[in-house]
mmCIF file of C-alpha atoms and ligand atoms in Angstrom:
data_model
loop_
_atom_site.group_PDB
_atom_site.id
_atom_site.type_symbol
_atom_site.label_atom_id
_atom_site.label_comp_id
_atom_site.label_asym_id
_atom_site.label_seq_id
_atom_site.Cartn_x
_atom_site.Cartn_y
_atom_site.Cartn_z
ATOM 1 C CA UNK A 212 24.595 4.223 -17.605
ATOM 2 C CA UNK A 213 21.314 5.228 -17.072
ATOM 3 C CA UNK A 214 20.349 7.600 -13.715
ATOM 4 C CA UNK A 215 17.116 6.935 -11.567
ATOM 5 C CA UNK A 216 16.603 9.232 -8.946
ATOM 6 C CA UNK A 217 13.119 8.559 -6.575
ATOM 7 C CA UNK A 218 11.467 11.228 -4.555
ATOM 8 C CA UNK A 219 10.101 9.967 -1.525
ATOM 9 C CA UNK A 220 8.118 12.081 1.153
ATOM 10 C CA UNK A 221 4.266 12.309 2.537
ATOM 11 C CA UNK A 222 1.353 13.672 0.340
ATOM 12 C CA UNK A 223 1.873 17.390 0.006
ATOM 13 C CA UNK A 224 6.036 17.051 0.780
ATOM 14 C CA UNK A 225 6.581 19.241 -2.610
ATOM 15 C CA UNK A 226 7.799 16.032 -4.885
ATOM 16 C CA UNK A 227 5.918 17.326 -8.096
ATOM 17 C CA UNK A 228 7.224 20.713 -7.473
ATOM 18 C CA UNK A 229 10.936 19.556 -6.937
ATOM 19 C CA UNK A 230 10.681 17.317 -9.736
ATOM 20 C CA UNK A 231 9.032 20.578 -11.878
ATOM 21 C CA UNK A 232 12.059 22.480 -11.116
ATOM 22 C CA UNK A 233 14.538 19.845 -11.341
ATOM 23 C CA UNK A 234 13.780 17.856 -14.290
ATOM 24 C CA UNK A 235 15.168 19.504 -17.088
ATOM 25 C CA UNK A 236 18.407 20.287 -14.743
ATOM 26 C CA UNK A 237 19.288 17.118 -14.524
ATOM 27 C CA UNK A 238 18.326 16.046 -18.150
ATOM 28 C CA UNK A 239 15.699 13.188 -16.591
ATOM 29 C CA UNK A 240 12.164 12.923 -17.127
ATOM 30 C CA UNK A 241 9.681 13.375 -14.526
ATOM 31 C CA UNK A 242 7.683 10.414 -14.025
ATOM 32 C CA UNK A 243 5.034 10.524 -11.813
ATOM 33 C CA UNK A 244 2.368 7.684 -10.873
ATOM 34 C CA UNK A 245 -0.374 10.054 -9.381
ATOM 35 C CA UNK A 246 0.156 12.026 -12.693
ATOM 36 C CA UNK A 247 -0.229 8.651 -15.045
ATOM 37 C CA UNK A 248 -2.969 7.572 -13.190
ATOM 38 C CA UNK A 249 -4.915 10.992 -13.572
ATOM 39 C CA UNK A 250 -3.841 10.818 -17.363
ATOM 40 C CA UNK A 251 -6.307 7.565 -17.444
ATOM 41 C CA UNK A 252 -8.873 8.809 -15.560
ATOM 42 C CA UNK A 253 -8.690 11.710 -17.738
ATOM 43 C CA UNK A 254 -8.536 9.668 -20.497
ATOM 44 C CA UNK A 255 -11.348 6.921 -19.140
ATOM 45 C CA UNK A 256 -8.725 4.129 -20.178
ATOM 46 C CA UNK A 257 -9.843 0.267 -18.126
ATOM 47 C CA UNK A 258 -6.516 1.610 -15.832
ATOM 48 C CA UNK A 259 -7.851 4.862 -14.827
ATOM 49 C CA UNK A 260 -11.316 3.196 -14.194
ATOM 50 C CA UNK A 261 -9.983 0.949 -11.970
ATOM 51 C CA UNK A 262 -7.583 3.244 -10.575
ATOM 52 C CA UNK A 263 -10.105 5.975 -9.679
ATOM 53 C CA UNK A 264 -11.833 3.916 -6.431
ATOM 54 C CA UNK A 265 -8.585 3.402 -5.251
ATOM 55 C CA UNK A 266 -7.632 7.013 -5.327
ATOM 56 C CA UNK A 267 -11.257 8.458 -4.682
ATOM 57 C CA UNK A 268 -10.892 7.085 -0.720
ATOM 58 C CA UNK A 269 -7.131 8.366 -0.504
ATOM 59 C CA UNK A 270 -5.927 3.993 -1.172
ATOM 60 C CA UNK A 271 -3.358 2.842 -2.458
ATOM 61 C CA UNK A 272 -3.603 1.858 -6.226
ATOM 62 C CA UNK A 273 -2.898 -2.440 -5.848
ATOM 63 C CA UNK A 274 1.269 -3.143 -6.549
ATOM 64 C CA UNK A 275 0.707 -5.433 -9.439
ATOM 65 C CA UNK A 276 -1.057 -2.373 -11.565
ATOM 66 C CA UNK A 277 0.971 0.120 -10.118
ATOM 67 C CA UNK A 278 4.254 -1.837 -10.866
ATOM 68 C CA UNK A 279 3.282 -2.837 -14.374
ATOM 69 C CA UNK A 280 1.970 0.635 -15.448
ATOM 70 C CA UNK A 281 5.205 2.142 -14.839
ATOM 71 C CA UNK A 282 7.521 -1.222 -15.969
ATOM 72 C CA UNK A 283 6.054 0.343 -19.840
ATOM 73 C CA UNK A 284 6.236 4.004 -19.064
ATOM 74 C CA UNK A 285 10.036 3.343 -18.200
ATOM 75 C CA UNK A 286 10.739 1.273 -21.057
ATOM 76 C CA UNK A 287 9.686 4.382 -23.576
ATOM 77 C CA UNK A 288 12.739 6.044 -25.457
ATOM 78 C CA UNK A 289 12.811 8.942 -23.416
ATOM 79 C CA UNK A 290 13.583 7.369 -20.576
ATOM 80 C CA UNK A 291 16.756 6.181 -22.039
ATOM 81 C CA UNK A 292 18.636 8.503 -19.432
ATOM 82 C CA UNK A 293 16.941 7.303 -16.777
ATOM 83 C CA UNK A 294 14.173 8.817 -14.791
ATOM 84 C CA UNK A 295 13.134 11.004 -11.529
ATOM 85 C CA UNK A 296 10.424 9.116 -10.282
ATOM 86 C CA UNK A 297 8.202 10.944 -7.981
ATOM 87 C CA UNK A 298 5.441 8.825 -6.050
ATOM 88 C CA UNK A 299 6.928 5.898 -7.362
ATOM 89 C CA UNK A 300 7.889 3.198 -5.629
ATOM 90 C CA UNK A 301 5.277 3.511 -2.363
ATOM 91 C CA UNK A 302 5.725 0.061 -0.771
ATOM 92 C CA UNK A 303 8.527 -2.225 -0.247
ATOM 93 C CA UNK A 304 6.871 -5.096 -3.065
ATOM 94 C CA UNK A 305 7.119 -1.554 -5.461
ATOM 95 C CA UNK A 306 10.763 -0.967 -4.078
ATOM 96 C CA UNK A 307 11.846 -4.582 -4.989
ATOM 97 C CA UNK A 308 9.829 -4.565 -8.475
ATOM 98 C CA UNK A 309 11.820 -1.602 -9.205
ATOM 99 C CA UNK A 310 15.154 -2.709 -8.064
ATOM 100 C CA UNK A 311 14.380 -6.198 -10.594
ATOM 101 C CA UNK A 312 13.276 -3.738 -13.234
ATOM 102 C CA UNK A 313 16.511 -2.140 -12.819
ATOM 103 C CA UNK A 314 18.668 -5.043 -13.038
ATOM 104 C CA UNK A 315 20.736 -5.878 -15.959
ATOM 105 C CA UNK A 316 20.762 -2.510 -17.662
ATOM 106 C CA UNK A 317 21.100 -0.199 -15.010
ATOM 107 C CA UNK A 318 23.270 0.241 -12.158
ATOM 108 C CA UNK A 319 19.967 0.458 -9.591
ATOM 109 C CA UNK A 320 18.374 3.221 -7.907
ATOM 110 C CA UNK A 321 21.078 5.999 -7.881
ATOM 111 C CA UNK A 322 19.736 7.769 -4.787
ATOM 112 C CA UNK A 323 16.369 8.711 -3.098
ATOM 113 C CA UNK A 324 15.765 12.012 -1.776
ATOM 114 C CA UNK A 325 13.846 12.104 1.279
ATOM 115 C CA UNK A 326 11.689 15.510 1.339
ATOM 116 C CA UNK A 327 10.650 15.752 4.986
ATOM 117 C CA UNK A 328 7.966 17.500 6.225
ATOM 118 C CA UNK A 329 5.851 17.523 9.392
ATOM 119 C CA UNK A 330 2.524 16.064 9.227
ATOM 120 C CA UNK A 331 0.893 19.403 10.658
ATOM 121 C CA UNK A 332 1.984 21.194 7.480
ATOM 122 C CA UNK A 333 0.485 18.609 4.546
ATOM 123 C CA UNK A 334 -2.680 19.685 5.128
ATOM 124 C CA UNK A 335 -3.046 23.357 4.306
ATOM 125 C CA UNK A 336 -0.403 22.736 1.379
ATOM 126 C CA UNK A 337 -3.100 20.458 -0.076
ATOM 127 C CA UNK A 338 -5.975 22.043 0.993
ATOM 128 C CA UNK A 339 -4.671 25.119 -0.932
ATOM 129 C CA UNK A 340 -3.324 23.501 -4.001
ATOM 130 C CA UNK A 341 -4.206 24.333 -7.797
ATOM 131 C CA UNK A 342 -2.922 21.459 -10.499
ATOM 132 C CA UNK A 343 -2.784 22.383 -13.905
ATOM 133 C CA UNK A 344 -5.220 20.027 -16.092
ATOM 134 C CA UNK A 345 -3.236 19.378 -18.946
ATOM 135 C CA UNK A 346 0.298 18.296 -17.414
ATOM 136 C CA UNK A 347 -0.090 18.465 -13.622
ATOM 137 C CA UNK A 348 1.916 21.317 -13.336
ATOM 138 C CA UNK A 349 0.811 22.788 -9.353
ATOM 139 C CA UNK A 350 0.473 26.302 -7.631
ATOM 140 C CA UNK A 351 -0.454 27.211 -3.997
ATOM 141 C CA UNK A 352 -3.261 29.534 -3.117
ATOM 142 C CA UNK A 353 -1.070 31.639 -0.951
ATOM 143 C CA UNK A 354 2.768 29.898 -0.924
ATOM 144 C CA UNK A 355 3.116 29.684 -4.591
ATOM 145 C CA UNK A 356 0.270 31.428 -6.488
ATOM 146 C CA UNK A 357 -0.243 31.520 -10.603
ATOM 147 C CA UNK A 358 0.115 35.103 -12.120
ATOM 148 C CA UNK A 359 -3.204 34.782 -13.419
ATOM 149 C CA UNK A 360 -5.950 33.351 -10.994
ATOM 150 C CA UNK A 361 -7.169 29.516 -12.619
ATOM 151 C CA UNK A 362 -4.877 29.202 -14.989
ATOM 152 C CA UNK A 363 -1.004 27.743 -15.425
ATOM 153 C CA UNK A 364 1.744 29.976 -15.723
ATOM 154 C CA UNK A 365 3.976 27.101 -17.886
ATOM 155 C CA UNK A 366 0.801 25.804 -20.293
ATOM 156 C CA UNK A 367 -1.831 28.277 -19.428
ATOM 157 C CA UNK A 368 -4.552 25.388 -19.095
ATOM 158 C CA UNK A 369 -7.047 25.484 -16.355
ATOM 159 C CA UNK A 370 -6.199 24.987 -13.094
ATOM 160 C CA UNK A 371 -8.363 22.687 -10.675
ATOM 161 C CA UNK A 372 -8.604 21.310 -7.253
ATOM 162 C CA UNK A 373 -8.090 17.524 -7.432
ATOM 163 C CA UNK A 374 -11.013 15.577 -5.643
ATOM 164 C CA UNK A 375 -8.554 13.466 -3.141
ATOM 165 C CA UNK A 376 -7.285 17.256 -2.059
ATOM 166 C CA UNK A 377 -10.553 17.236 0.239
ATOM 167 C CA UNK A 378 -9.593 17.505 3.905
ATOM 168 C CA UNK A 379 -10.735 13.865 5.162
ATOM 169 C CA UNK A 380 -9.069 11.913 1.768
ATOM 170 C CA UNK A 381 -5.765 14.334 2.808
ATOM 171 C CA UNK A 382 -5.557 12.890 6.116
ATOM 172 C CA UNK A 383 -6.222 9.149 4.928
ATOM 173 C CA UNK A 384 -3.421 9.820 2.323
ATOM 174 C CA UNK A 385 -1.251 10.881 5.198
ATOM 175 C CA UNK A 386 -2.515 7.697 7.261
ATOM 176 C CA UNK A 387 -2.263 5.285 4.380
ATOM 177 C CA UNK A 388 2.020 6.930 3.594
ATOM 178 C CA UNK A 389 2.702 6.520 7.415
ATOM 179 C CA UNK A 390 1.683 2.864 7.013
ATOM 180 C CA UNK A 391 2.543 1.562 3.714
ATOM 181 C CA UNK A 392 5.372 4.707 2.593
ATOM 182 C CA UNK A 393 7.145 5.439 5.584
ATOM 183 C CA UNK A 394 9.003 1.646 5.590
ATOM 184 C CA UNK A 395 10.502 2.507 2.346
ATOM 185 C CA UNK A 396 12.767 5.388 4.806
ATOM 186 C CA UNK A 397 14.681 2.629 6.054
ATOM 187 C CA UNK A 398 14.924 0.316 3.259
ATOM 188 C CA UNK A 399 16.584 2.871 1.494
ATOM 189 C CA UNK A 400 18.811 3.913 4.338
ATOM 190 C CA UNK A 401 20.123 0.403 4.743
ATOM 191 C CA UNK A 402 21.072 0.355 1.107
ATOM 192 C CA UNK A 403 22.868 3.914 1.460
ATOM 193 C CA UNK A 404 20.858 5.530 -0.865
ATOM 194 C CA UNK A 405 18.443 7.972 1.449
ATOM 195 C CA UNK A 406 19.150 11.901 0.745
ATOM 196 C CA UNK A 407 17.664 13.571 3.356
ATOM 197 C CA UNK A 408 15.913 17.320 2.575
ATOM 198 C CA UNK A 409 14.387 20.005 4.821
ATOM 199 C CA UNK A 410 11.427 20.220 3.112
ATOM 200 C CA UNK A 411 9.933 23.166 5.281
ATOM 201 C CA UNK A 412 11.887 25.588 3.586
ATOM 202 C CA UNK A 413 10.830 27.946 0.497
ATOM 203 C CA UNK A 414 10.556 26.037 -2.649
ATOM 204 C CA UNK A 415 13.806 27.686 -3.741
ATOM 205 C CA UNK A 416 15.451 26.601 -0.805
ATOM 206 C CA UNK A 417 14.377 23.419 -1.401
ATOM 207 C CA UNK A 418 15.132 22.684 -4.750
ATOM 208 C CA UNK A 419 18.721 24.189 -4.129
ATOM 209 C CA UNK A 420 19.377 21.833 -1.564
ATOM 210 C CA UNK A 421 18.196 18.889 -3.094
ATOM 211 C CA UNK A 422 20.432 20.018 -6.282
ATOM 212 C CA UNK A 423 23.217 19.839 -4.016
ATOM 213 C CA UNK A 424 22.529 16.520 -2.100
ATOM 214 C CA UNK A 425 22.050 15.208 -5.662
ATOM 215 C CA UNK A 426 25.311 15.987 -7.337
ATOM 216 C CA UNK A 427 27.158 14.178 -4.694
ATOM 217 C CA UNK A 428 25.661 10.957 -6.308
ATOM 218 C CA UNK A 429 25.449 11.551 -9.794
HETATM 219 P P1 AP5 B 659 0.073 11.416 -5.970
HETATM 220 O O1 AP5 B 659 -0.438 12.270 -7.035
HETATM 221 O O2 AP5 B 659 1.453 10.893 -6.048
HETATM 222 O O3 AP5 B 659 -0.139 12.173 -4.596
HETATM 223 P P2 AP5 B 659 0.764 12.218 -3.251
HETATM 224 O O4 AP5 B 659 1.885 11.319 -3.064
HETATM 225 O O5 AP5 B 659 -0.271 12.122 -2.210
HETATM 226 O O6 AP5 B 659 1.562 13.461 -3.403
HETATM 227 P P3 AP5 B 659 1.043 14.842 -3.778
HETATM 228 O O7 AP5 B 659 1.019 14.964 -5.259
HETATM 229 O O8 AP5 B 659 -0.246 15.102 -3.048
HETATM 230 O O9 AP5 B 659 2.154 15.765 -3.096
HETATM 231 P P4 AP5 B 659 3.550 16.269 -3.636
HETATM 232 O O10 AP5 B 659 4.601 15.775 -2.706
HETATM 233 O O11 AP5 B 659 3.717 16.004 -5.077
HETATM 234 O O12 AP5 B 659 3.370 17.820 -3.352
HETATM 235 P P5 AP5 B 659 3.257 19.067 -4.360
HETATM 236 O O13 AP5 B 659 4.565 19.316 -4.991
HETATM 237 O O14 AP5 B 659 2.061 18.954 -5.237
HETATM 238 O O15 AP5 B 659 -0.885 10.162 -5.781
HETATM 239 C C1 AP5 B 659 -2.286 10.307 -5.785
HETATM 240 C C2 AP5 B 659 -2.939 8.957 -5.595
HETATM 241 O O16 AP5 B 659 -2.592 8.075 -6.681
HETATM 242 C C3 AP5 B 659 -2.542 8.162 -4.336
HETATM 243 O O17 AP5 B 659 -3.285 8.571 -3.205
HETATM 244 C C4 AP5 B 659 -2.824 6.743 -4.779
HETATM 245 O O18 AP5 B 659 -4.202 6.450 -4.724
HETATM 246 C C5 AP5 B 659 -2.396 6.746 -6.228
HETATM 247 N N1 AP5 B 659 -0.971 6.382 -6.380
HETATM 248 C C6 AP5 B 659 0.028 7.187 -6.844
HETATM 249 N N2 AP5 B 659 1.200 6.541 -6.835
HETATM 250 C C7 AP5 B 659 0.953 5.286 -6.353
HETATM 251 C C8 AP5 B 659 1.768 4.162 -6.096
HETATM 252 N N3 AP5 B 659 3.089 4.174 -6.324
HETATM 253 N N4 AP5 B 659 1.171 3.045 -5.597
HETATM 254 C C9 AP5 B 659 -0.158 3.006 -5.380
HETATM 255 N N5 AP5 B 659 -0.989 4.054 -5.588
HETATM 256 C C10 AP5 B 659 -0.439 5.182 -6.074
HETATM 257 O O19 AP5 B 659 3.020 20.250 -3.278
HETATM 258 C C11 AP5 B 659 1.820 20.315 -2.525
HETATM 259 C C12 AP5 B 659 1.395 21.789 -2.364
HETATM 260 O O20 AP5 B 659 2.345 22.457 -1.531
HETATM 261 C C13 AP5 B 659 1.364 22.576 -3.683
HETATM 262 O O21 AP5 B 659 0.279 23.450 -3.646
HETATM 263 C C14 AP5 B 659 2.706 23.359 -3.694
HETATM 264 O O22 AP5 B 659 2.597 24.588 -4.366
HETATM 265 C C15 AP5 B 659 2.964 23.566 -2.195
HETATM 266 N N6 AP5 B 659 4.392 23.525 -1.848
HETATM 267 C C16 AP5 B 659 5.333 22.663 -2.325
HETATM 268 N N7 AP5 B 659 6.530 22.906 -1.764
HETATM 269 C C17 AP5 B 659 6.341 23.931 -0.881
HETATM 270 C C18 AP5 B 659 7.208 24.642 0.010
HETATM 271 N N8 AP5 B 659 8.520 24.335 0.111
HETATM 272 N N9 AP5 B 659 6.672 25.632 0.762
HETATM 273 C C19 AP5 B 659 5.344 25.953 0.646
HETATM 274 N N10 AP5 B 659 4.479 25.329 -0.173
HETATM 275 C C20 AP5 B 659 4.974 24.328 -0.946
HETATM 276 MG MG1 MG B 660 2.505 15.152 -6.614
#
């Protein structure tokens, strides 16, 4: 039976690093919807076109695109195991899209770890963040520099400072995941699926505690 995991915390919480670090542990993909969305901008498909408004003024991308975009990236071969889904789903309509998606062939969401970390933080981790420009791989200017200045440790491609990592879009995003994010907390509580993570820690900390809170679940 196939294993979805979902990685739910504010912009900045440290979901693409976890998911970085975790992946290949627990044999899952990492599939990320800011990261498929860049790949279209990036690739200036009708999707990242229409996408790039959205995430230009720190918006949500609308459900029905969102939810269909990753419906196909889910039903590729690899994720035959299942997935870790990290920004994905960001609104109860996503939640329940994914839940149908789910049904049938899989036994559901499998559990959602809850990275929490206080809004005063987010902004210098994404004020001082470097994302790699072929695979989205990201460094910290001071808590998690590259070896080499501008360029990824894992791929060695350039490293760049995304556009919605601009002070005012950061605290939109943070506005825009308080209201439309933050509901998804207790929807996964009441379904006894919410993992909760100190997310203030080191990133080593981090991913060893989410490691454990996993393994009581999969
Ligand atoms: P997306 O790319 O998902 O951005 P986000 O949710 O705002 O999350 P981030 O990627 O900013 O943060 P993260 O939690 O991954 O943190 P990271 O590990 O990088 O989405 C971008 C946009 O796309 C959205 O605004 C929206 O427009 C659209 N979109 C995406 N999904 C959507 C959806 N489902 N529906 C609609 N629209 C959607 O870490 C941040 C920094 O902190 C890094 O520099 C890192 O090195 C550092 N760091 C991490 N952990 C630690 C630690 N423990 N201690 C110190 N520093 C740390
Ligand atoms: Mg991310």
């Amino acid at each position: 039976m196939p294993i979805y995991f979902v990685l739910l915390g504010p912009p900045g919480a440290g979901k693409g690093t976890q998911a970085q670090a975790i992946s290949k542990t627990l044999g899952l993909p990492h599939i990320s919807s800011g990261d498929l969305f860049r790949e279209n901008l990036k690739n200036q498909t009708e999707l990242g076109m229409l996408a790039k408004g959205f995430i230009d003024r720190g918006e949500l991308v609308p459900d029905d695109v969102t939810i269909a975009m990753i419906r196909e990236r889910l039903s590729r071969t690899d994720c035959q195991p299942g997935a870790l889904l990290d920004g994905f789903p960001r609104t109860p309509a996503q939640a329940d899209a994914l839940a149908e998606m789910l049904t049938g062939f899989a036994g559901g969401v499998n559990g959602v770890p809850y990275i929490r970390v206080p809004e005063q933080v987010l902004i210098e981790r994404l004020t001082g963040r470097w994302t790699c420009r072929e695979q989205g791989h990201v460094f910290h200017v001071k808590f998690n520099p590259p070896q080499k200045a501008g360029i990824c440790d894992i791929d060695s491609s350039e490293l760049y400072q995304r556009e919605d990592d601009k002070a005012e879009t950061v605290i939109k995003r943070i506005q825009v995941y308080f209201q439309q994010t933050m509901p998804l907390i207790e929807y996964y509580q009441k379904a006894g699926l919410l993992l909760e993570v100190d997310g203030t820690q080191s990133i080593q900390q981090v991913t060893a505690e989410l490691l454990a809170a996993l393994s009581t679940v999969s």
